[in-house]
Tab-separated table of C-alpha atoms in Angstrom:
chain	number	residue	atom	x	y	z
A	350	MET	CA	-116.268	1.024	106.695
A	351	LYS	CA	-114.141	3.543	108.527
A	352	PHE	CA	-113.043	4.841	105.135
A	353	LEU	CA	-116.636	5.225	103.993
A	354	ASP	CA	-117.563	7.123	107.115
A	355	THR	CA	-114.705	9.503	106.620
A	356	LEU	CA	-115.663	9.973	103.011
A	357	PHE	CA	-119.266	10.823	103.851
A	358	GLU	CA	-118.126	13.116	106.554
A	359	GLN	CA	-115.841	15.001	104.202
A	360	LYS	CA	-118.528	15.170	101.599
A	361	SER	CA	-121.158	16.587	103.882
A	362	ARG	CA	-118.610	19.005	105.264
A	363	GLN	CA	-117.717	20.310	101.784
A	364	LEU	CA	-121.369	20.635	100.932
A	365	ALA	CA	-122.082	22.524	104.061
A	366	GLN	CA	-119.308	24.901	103.205
A	367	ARG	CA	-120.645	25.534	99.752
A	368	SER	CA	-124.252	25.928	100.775
A	369	SER	CA	-123.737	28.478	103.488
A	370	ARG	CA	-122.587	31.959	102.787
A	371	ARG	CA	-120.070	32.887	105.418
A	372	GLY	CA	-121.833	33.416	108.691
A	373	MET	CA	-123.017	36.975	108.860
A	374	LEU	CA	-125.589	36.365	111.510
A	375	LYS	CA	-123.391	33.917	113.324
A	376	GLY	CA	-120.555	36.411	113.253
A	377	LEU	CA	-122.725	38.691	115.315
A	378	GLY	CA	-123.091	35.856	117.719
A	379	THR	CA	-126.844	35.582	117.859
A	380	LEU	CA	-127.515	33.294	120.725
A	381	LEU	CA	-130.795	31.628	121.279
A	382	VAL	CA	-131.181	30.364	124.764
A	383	GLY	CA	-134.527	29.044	125.888
A	384	GLY	CA	-136.483	30.412	122.936
A	385	ALA	CA	-135.535	34.102	122.827
A	386	ALA	CA	-133.129	35.471	120.239
A	387	ILE	CA	-130.583	37.700	121.868
A	388	PRO	CA	-127.616	39.392	120.247
A	389	LEU	CA	-124.314	38.829	121.924
A	390	LEU	CA	-121.577	41.406	122.164
A	391	PRO	CA	-118.015	40.433	121.364
A	392	VAL	CA	-116.977	41.603	124.830
A	393	ALA	CA	-118.859	38.705	126.311
A	394	ARG	CA	-116.594	36.344	124.429
A	395	ALA	CA	-113.402	38.023	125.512
A	396	SER	CA	-114.376	37.841	129.153
A	397	ALA	CA	-115.058	34.123	128.830
A	398	ALA	CA	-111.337	33.378	128.560
A	399	ALA	CA	-110.079	31.528	131.632
A	400	SER	CA	-108.361	33.863	134.027
A	401	LYS	CA	-105.445	32.797	136.193
A	402	PRO	CA	-106.477	32.975	139.841
A	403	ALA	CA	-104.230	34.026	142.702
A	404	GLU	CA	-103.271	30.892	144.589
A	405	GLU	CA	-101.571	29.639	147.688
A	406	GLY	CA	-100.540	26.193	148.928
A	407	ASP	CA	-98.216	23.435	147.790
A	408	PRO	CA	-99.066	21.886	144.406
A	409	ASN	CA	-97.156	18.759	145.401
A	410	SER	CA	-99.369	18.201	148.417
A	411	CYS	CA	-102.707	16.384	148.250
A	412	ASP	CA	-104.500	19.112	150.178
A	413	TYR	CA	-103.776	21.727	147.483
A	414	TRP	CA	-107.111	23.340	146.543
A	415	ARG	CA	-107.169	22.230	142.907
A	416	TYR	CA	-107.092	18.544	143.861
A	417	CYS	CA	-110.594	18.453	145.374
A	418	ALA	CA	-111.835	15.906	142.842
A	419	ILE	CA	-108.613	14.103	141.910
A	420	ASP	CA	-107.837	10.405	142.012
A	421	GLY	CA	-104.276	9.563	141.055
A	422	PHE	CA	-100.586	10.391	141.354
A	423	LEU	CA	-99.694	14.091	141.392
A	424	CYS	CA	-97.632	14.971	138.332
A	425	GLY	CA	-95.725	17.558	140.399
A	426	CYS	CA	-94.115	14.662	142.268
A	427	CYS	CA	-93.353	12.811	139.031
A	428	GLY	CA	-91.200	15.306	137.143
A	429	GLY	CA	-94.064	17.450	135.834
A	430	SER	CA	-96.317	19.979	137.576
A	431	ALA	CA	-99.972	20.619	138.381
A	432	ASN	CA	-100.258	22.015	134.834
A	433	THR	CA	-97.801	19.947	132.818
A	434	CYS	CA	-96.921	16.332	132.114
A	435	PRO	CA	-93.509	14.872	132.990
A	436	PRO	CA	-91.103	14.521	130.048
A	437	GLY	CA	-91.768	11.393	128.029
A	438	THR	CA	-95.493	11.346	128.719
A	439	GLU	CA	-98.412	12.692	126.742
A	440	MET	CA	-101.428	14.621	128.071
A	441	SER	CA	-104.782	12.991	127.438
A	442	PRO	CA	-107.270	15.229	125.595
A	443	ILE	CA	-110.157	13.256	127.113
A	444	THR	CA	-110.419	14.201	130.751
A	445	TRP	CA	-112.305	14.332	134.020
A	446	ILE	CA	-113.736	17.751	134.970
A	447	GLY	CA	-114.741	19.150	138.339
A	448	THR	CA	-115.000	22.403	140.250
A	449	CYS	CA	-112.959	23.379	143.315
A	450	ARG	CA	-113.153	26.399	145.572
A	451	ASN	CA	-110.035	28.543	145.683
A	452	PRO	CA	-109.485	29.588	149.323
A	453	VAL	CA	-107.654	32.768	148.253
A	454	ASP	CA	-110.573	34.469	146.485
A	455	GLY	CA	-113.413	32.200	147.584
A	456	ARG	CA	-114.482	31.524	143.998
A	457	ASN	CA	-115.140	28.180	142.344
A	458	TYR	CA	-113.049	27.255	139.332
A	459	VAL	CA	-113.456	24.604	136.661
A	460	ILE	CA	-110.579	22.129	136.927
A	461	SER	CA	-109.581	19.677	134.212
A	462	TYR	CA	-107.757	16.613	135.556
A	463	ASN	CA	-105.900	15.625	132.422
A	464	ASP	CA	-103.993	12.378	132.838
A	465	CYS	CA	-100.439	11.977	131.600
A	466	CYS	CA	-99.945	8.762	129.718
A	467	GLY	CA	-97.241	6.646	128.129
A	468	LYS	CA	-95.120	5.566	131.119
A	469	SER	CA	-96.030	3.114	133.863
A	470	SER	CA	-97.616	4.468	137.077
A	471	CYS	CA	-95.502	7.149	138.724
A	472	GLY	CA	-96.252	5.795	142.208
A	473	ALA	CA	-95.469	9.038	144.072
A	474	CYS	CA	-97.953	11.280	145.903
A	475	LEU	CA	-101.090	9.202	145.516
A	476	CYS	CA	-103.990	11.547	146.115
A	477	GLN	CA	-107.615	10.421	146.287
A	478	ARG	CA	-109.969	13.152	147.351
A	479	ASP	CA	-112.882	12.410	145.084
A	480	GLU	CA	-114.972	15.212	146.553
A	481	GLY	CA	-117.937	15.586	144.261
A	482	ASP	CA	-117.363	12.205	142.676
A	483	ARG	CA	-120.614	10.556	141.742
A	484	PRO	CA	-121.571	6.892	141.514
A	485	PRO	CA	-120.048	5.185	138.477
A	486	TYR	CA	-123.261	4.448	136.575
A	487	ARG	CA	-122.476	7.369	134.307
A	488	SER	CA	-119.124	7.191	132.656
A	489	ASP	CA	-118.823	10.937	132.300
A	490	LYS	CA	-119.139	11.605	135.989
A	491	THR	CA	-116.823	9.169	137.667
A	492	ASN	CA	-113.116	9.754	137.959
A	493	ASP	CA	-112.380	6.110	138.771
A	494	VAL	CA	-111.688	5.231	135.162
A	495	ASN	CA	-108.620	5.377	133.011
A	496	TRP	CA	-108.744	8.676	131.146
A	497	CYS	CA	-105.771	7.793	128.910
A	498	LEU	CA	-107.951	7.983	125.822
A	499	GLY	CA	-106.957	9.758	122.681
A	500	THR	CA	-103.273	9.353	123.509
A	501	SER	CA	-100.934	6.999	121.675
A	502	SER	CA	-100.504	4.924	124.828
A	503	ALA	CA	-103.233	3.967	127.308
A	504	VAL	CA	-100.729	3.485	130.145
A	505	TYR	CA	-101.520	5.821	133.058
A	506	HIS	CA	-98.651	7.733	134.701
A	507	CYS	CA	-99.996	10.687	136.749
A	508	SER	CA	-102.666	13.417	136.842
A	509	THR	CA	-102.560	17.184	136.363
A	510	ALA	CA	-105.122	19.720	137.611
A	511	VAL	CA	-105.427	22.561	135.128
A	512	VAL	CA	-107.665	25.592	135.762
A	513	VAL	CA	-109.803	25.913	132.625
A	514	GLY	CA	-112.380	28.463	133.715
A	515	VAL	CA	-114.445	30.124	136.394
A	516	ALA	CA	-117.547	28.288	137.548
A	517	PHE	CA	-120.796	29.970	136.610
A	518	GLU	CA	-122.752	31.208	139.564
A	519	ASP	CA	-126.164	32.865	139.350
B	595	MET	CA	-136.130	62.836	126.318
B	596	ARG	CA	-132.968	62.458	128.380
B	597	THR	CA	-134.609	60.117	130.813
B	598	SER	CA	-136.004	57.905	128.104
B	599	ILE	CA	-132.547	57.561	126.575
B	600	LEU	CA	-131.196	56.761	129.981
B	601	VAL	CA	-133.925	54.197	130.573
B	602	LEU	CA	-133.307	52.719	127.150
B	603	SER	CA	-129.600	52.380	127.672
B	604	LEU	CA	-130.136	50.908	131.118
B	605	LEU	CA	-132.525	48.427	129.599
B	606	LEU	CA	-130.073	47.578	126.854
B	607	SER	CA	-127.236	46.986	129.248
B	608	THR	CA	-129.427	44.720	131.372
B	609	VAL	CA	-130.321	42.733	128.280
B	610	CYS	CA	-126.651	42.463	127.345
B	611	ALA	CA	-125.663	41.395	130.831
B	612	ALA	CA	-128.375	38.754	130.741
B	613	ASN	CA	-127.050	37.472	127.395
B	614	GLU	CA	-123.563	37.395	128.624
B	615	SER	CA	-124.583	35.409	131.627
B	616	ALA	CA	-126.694	32.990	129.540
B	617	TRP	CA	-123.720	32.468	127.264
B	618	ASP	CA	-121.360	31.943	130.195
B	619	LYS	CA	-123.759	29.532	131.833
B	620	ALA	CA	-124.056	27.469	128.656
B	621	HIS	CA	-120.273	27.440	128.300
B	622	PHE	CA	-119.897	26.386	131.928
B	623	ASN	CA	-122.362	23.525	131.486
B	624	TYR	CA	-120.499	22.442	128.366
B	625	GLN	CA	-117.272	22.423	130.376
B	626	MET	CA	-118.765	20.450	133.253
B	627	PHE	CA	-120.797	17.882	131.341
B	628	CYS	CA	-119.393	17.589	127.839
B	629	GLN	CA	-115.866	18.971	127.594
B	630	GLY	CA	-114.266	16.004	129.377
B	631	CYS	CA	-114.989	13.913	126.280
B	632	HIS	CA	-115.520	16.537	123.596
B	633	THR	CA	-112.394	18.597	124.526
B	634	PRO	CA	-112.330	22.393	125.058
B	635	ASP	CA	-112.531	23.309	121.361
B	636	GLY	CA	-114.797	20.497	120.170
B	637	SER	CA	-112.050	18.625	118.333
B	638	GLY	CA	-112.750	15.350	120.128
B	639	ALA	CA	-110.411	12.359	119.996
B	640	ASN	CA	-110.698	8.629	119.365
B	641	SER	CA	-114.360	7.598	119.326
B	642	VAL	CA	-115.498	11.110	120.218
B	643	PRO	CA	-116.346	12.734	116.879
B	644	ARG	CA	-115.209	16.193	115.906
B	645	LEU	CA	-117.881	18.826	116.480
B	646	LYS	CA	-115.605	21.595	115.301
B	647	GLY	CA	-116.370	22.733	111.755
B	648	HIS	CA	-118.866	19.899	111.288
B	649	VAL	CA	-121.708	19.674	113.798
B	650	GLY	CA	-123.935	22.156	111.901
B	651	THR	CA	-124.072	19.718	108.957
B	652	PHE	CA	-126.587	17.576	110.834
B	653	LEU	CA	-129.182	20.356	110.770
B	654	GLN	CA	-129.582	19.826	107.012
B	655	THR	CA	-132.116	17.070	107.685
B	656	GLU	CA	-134.833	16.646	110.299
B	657	GLU	CA	-133.366	13.304	111.391
B	658	GLY	CA	-129.965	14.907	111.730
B	659	ARG	CA	-131.417	17.679	113.834
B	660	GLU	CA	-133.059	15.087	116.078
B	661	TYR	CA	-129.844	13.060	116.217
B	662	LEU	CA	-127.901	15.806	118.030
B	663	VAL	CA	-130.445	15.597	120.853
B	664	ARG	CA	-130.985	11.819	120.835
B	665	VAL	CA	-127.282	10.919	120.963
B	666	PRO	CA	-126.631	9.512	124.496
B	667	GLY	CA	-124.165	12.273	125.455
B	668	SER	CA	-126.993	14.811	125.042
B	669	ALA	CA	-130.155	12.828	125.827
B	670	THR	CA	-128.963	11.126	129.010
B	671	SER	CA	-127.013	14.067	130.449
B	672	SER	CA	-128.140	15.372	133.819
B	673	LEU	CA	-128.854	18.813	132.343
B	674	ASP	CA	-132.523	19.807	132.311
B	675	ASN	CA	-134.237	20.566	128.997
B	676	GLU	CA	-133.595	24.269	129.172
B	677	GLU	CA	-129.923	23.809	129.988
B	678	LEU	CA	-129.475	21.187	127.284
B	679	ALA	CA	-131.124	23.447	124.693
B	680	ALA	CA	-128.742	26.238	125.692
B	681	VAL	CA	-125.676	23.962	125.547
B	682	LEU	CA	-126.624	22.567	122.121
B	683	ASN	CA	-127.251	26.075	120.785
B	684	TRP	CA	-123.937	27.144	122.272
B	685	ILE	CA	-122.211	24.202	120.547
B	686	LEU	CA	-123.834	25.111	117.218
B	687	ILE	CA	-122.664	28.726	117.405
B	688	GLU	CA	-119.264	28.079	118.922
B	689	PHE	CA	-118.129	25.021	116.954
B	690	SER	CA	-120.021	24.808	113.645
B	691	GLY	CA	-117.872	27.181	111.644
B	692	ASP	CA	-119.116	27.106	108.040
B	693	SER	CA	-121.091	23.905	108.548
B	694	LEU	CA	-124.105	25.789	109.909
B	695	ALA	CA	-126.569	27.420	107.513
B	696	GLU	CA	-127.307	31.051	108.284
B	697	ASN	CA	-131.034	30.548	108.531
B	698	TYR	CA	-130.796	27.644	110.987
B	699	GLU	CA	-133.391	27.234	113.685
B	700	PRO	CA	-131.923	27.112	117.174
B	701	TYR	CA	-133.228	24.343	119.445
B	702	LYS	CA	-136.275	25.091	121.555
B	703	VAL	CA	-136.820	23.795	125.060
B	704	ASP	CA	-139.962	21.737	124.372
B	705	GLU	CA	-138.363	20.207	121.291
B	706	ILE	CA	-135.465	19.013	123.436
B	707	GLY	CA	-137.848	17.554	126.013
B	708	ARG	CA	-139.707	15.602	123.340
B	709	LEU	CA	-136.636	14.262	121.524
B	710	ARG	CA	-134.522	13.181	124.455
B	711	ARG	CA	-137.252	10.827	125.660
B	712	ASN	CA	-136.166	8.637	122.798
B	713	PRO	CA	-132.378	8.217	123.121
B	714	LEU	CA	-130.406	6.268	120.540
B	715	ASN	CA	-128.916	2.902	121.452
B	716	GLU	CA	-126.876	2.153	118.390
B	717	VAL	CA	-125.139	5.340	117.350
B	718	VAL	CA	-122.249	4.500	115.040
B	719	LEU	CA	-124.189	2.973	112.140
B	720	TYR	CA	-127.062	5.388	112.544
B	721	ARG	CA	-124.658	8.293	112.334
B	722	SER	CA	-122.936	7.139	109.157
B	723	LYS	CA	-126.301	6.528	107.529
B	724	LEU	CA	-127.374	10.065	108.441
B	725	LEU	CA	-124.234	11.555	106.941
B	726	ALA	CA	-124.649	9.438	103.806
B	727	ASP	CA	-128.228	10.750	103.414
B	728	ILE	CA	-127.038	14.309	103.815
B	729	ALA	CA	-124.301	13.801	101.225
B	730	HIS	CA	-126.771	12.224	98.751
B	731	ARG	CA	-129.254	15.018	99.226
B	732	GLY	CA	-126.525	17.402	98.179
B	733	ASP	CA	-125.782	15.307	95.050
B	734	ALA	CA	-129.405	15.380	93.998
B	735	LYS	CA	-129.533	19.155	94.236
B	736	GLN	CA	-126.528	19.811	92.056
């Protein structure tokens, strides 16, 4: 069955490639939001890249600003860092996302709490702040689940807190 | 003459700023509500299907078009109809690659509102049937 699915998927993908001349319009980035066609300048895309904020505080301490919605062991205390997994573990592509306010510039940033997986629980620096955690009736908005999905091992070791963008504010 | 050019360029830059902010807002909502499962570049992993280079394929049929809205990740998200329309249009532009036809119709707000009232329960089989239909349609045309 899996094989069939993959086959159909490939097929429809090839077809799609043949039937569409390379995206002229799309290349210009025509964006339709809420019913009005609006052209988008390439500059807009460049500025969307996540910028590295100025920071202060101790990334191995639970009160560090990026940990506002974390629930787990801090990778910084486990041989990794707030951005990287300890050697011998693998970062999960499926992750829990939140926003935290950076006290240095007062802006809110999008934080991705990617879990590191493949070794048993690190056990050091347990940090449960869960600010902004919502009730667990929706799987995408609770951090109290094992996010070791998409990795070769589902064993949870520790959590990172990577800045992936600036929160949008009107 | 001068003033009208000035007014025009002011107008244009306001329009561009508005676009930029609509784009950024859609990207932000994708990050907050979808990216955790769908990954930053739409590659997905495990049971989360790859949007990248493929998602536009579904717009080849009406059912496929409806599917992208009725899939639980879209339909039951806490985004309102306008935000969901913007995020889905953002996904189509950002991730489709060559899978999106040039003359595609972006999603409209009222369309989203209508379709998401009817979310899918059983996705996996439904999805493979959709893709099979799309592939067969292509065969018939050749």
